[in-house]
Short mmCIF file of C-alpha atoms in Angstrom, two decimals:
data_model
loop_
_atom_site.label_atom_id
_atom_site.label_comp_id
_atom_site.label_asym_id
_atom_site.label_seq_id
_atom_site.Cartn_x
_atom_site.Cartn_y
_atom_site.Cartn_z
CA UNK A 1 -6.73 -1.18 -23.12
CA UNK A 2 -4.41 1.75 -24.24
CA UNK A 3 -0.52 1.42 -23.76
CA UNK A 4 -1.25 3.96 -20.89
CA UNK A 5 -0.96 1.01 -18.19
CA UNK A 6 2.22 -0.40 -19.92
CA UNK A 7 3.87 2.79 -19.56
CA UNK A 8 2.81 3.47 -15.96
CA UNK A 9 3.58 0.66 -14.47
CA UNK A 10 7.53 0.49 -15.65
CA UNK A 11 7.22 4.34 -14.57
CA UNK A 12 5.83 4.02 -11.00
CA UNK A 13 7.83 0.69 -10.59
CA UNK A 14 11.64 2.45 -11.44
CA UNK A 15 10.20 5.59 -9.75
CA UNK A 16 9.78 3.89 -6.17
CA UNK A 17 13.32 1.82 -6.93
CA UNK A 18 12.05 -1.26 -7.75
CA UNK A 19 13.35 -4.49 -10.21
CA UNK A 20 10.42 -6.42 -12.25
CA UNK A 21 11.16 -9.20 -9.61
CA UNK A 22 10.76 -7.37 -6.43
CA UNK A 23 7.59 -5.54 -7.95
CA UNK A 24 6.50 -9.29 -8.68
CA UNK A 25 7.12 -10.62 -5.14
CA UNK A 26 5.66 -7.76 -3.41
CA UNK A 27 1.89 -8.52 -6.11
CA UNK A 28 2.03 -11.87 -6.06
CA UNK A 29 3.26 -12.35 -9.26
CA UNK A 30 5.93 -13.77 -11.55
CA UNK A 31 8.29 -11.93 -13.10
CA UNK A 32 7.63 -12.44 -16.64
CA UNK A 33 3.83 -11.51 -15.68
CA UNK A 34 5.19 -8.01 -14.51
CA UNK A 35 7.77 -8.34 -17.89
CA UNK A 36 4.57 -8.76 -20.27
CA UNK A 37 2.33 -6.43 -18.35
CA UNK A 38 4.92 -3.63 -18.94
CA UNK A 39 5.73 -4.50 -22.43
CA UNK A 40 2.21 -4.50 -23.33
CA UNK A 41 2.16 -8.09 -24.28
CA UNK A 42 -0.78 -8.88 -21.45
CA UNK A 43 -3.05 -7.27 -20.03
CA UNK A 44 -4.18 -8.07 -16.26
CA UNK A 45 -7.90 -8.29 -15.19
CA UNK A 46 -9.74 -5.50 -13.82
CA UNK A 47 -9.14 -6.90 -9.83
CA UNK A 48 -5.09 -7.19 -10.60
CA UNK A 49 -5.29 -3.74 -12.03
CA UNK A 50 -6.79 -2.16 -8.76
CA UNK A 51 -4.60 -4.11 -6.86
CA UNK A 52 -1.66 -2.62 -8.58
CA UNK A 53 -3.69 1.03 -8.10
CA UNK A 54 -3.25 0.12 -4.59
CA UNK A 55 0.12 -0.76 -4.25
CA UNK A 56 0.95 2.22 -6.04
CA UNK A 57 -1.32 4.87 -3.75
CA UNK A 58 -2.99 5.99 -7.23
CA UNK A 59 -6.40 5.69 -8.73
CA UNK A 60 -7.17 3.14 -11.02
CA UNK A 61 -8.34 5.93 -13.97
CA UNK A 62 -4.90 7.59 -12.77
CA UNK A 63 -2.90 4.40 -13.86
CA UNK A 64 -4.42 2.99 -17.14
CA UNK A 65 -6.15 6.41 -18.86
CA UNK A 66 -3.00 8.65 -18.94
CA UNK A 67 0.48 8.60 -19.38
CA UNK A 68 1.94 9.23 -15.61
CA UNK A 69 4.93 11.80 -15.56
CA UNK A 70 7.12 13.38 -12.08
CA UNK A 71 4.59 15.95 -12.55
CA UNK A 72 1.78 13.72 -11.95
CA UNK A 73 2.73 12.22 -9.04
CA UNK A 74 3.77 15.16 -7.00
CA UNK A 75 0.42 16.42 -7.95
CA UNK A 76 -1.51 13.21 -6.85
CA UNK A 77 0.95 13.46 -3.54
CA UNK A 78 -0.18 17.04 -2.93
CA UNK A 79 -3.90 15.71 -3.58
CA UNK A 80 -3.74 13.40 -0.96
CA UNK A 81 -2.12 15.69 1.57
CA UNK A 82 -5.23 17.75 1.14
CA UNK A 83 -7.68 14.95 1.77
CA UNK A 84 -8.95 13.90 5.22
CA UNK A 85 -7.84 10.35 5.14
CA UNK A 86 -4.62 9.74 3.15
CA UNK A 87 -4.47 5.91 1.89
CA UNK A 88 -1.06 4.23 3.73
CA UNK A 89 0.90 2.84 0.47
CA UNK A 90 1.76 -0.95 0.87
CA UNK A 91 5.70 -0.38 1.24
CA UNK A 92 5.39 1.82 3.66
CA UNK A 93 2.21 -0.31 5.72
CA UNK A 94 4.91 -3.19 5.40
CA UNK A 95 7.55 -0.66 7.20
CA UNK A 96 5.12 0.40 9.45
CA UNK A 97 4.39 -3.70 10.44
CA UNK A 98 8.45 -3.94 11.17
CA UNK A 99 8.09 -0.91 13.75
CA UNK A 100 5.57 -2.65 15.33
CA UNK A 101 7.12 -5.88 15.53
CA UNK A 102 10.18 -4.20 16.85
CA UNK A 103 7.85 -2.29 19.34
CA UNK A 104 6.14 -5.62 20.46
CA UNK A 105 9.67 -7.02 20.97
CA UNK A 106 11.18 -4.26 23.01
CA UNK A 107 7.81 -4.03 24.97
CA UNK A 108 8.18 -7.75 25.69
CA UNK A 109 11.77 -7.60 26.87
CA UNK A 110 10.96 -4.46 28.82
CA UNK A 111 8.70 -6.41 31.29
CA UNK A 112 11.42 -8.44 31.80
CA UNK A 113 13.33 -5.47 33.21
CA UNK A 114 12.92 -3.44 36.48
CA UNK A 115 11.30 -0.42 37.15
CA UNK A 116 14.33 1.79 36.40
CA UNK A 117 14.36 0.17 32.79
CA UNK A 118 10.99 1.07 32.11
CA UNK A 119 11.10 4.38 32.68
CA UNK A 120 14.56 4.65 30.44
CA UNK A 121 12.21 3.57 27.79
CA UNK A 122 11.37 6.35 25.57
CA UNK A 123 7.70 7.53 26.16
CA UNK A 124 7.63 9.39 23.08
CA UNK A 125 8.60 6.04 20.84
CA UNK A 126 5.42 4.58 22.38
CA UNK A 127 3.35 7.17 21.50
CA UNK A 128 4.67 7.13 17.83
CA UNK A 129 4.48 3.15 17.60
CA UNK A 130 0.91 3.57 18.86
CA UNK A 131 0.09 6.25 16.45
CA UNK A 132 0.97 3.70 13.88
CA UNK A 133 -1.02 1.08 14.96
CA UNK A 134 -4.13 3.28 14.69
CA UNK A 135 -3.33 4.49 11.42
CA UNK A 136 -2.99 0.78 10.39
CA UNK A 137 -5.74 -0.52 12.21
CA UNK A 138 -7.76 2.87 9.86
CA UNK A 139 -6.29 1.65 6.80
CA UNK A 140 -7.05 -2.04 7.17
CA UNK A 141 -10.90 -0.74 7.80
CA UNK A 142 -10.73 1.21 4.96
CA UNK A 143 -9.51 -1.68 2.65
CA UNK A 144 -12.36 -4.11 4.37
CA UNK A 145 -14.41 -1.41 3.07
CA UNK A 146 -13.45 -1.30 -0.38
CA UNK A 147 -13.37 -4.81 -0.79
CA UNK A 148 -16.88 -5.00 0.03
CA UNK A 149 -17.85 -2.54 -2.23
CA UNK A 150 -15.94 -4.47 -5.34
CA UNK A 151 -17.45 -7.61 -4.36
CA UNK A 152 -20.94 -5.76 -4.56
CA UNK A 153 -19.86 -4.08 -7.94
CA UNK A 154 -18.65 -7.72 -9.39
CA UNK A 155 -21.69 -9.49 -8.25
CA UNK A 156 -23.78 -6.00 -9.69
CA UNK A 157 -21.52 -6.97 -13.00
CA UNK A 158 -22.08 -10.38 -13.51
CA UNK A 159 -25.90 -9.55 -13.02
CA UNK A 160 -25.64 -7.70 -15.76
CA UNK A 161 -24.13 -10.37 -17.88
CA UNK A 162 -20.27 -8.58 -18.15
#
């Protein structure tokens, strides 16, 4: 593997504001995995690499065949505006599962609450926290999806004696 994946993944990690330990928490990983991934010392396996693809919102070809610039990423950004179904990245899915617990606690104390209360409660906020349950009830399809199809390629793979 090039140093293309080295050099990514410090780039994507400082440009999103993360430390090597919080990138590490948030993959599952130690930190001196994340350390010797970035310093080109290791080299993770093909399902830790689309994992970190994933995390990241980019393509796998996107993170280990060239050397990722500000550039880049506003152009992979604009990319996925353009697309029909735009991929939720895992910070902001993990955002989007505080809303909802927040939501599901408000709704909860809200039936403890008269009538008047109810209707005090913004209808519009519903809407929105609804909204995001959709989009990640979509995206967890979407990833049962693409699961399936790696499994398929693995199995296709080890067929094939790789």
């Amino acid at each position: 593997m090039n140093n293309n994946f080295a050099i990514n993944l410090k780039f994507l990690r400082k440009n999103i504001g993360l430390n090597q330990e919080e990138l590490a928490e948030r993959l599952g990983k130690k930190k001196s995995i994340i350390s010797n991934y970035e310093s080109g010392t290791t080299n993770p396996g093909l399902i830790v690499l689309e994992s970190i693809a994933d995390f990241f919102s980019i393509s796998f070809h996107d993170l280990v065949e060239r050397e990722l610039n500000d550039a880049d990423l506003a152009e992979i950004a604009k990319q996925k505006s353009n697309t029909k179904y735009r991929s939720i990245p895992a910070g902001v899915l993990k955002s989007l599962q505080t809303e909802l617990d927040i939501y599901h606690r408000r709704k909860r104390n809200l039936e403890n609450y008269d009538e008047r209360a109810l209707r005090n409660f913004s209808n519009e906020n519903i809407r929105l926290l609804d909204k995001m349950i959709e989009m990640v009830e979509k995206q967890d399809s979407e990833l049962h999806r693409l699961y399936k199809q790696r499994r398929k390629l693995e199995d296709l793979l080890q067929k094939a004696g790789f």
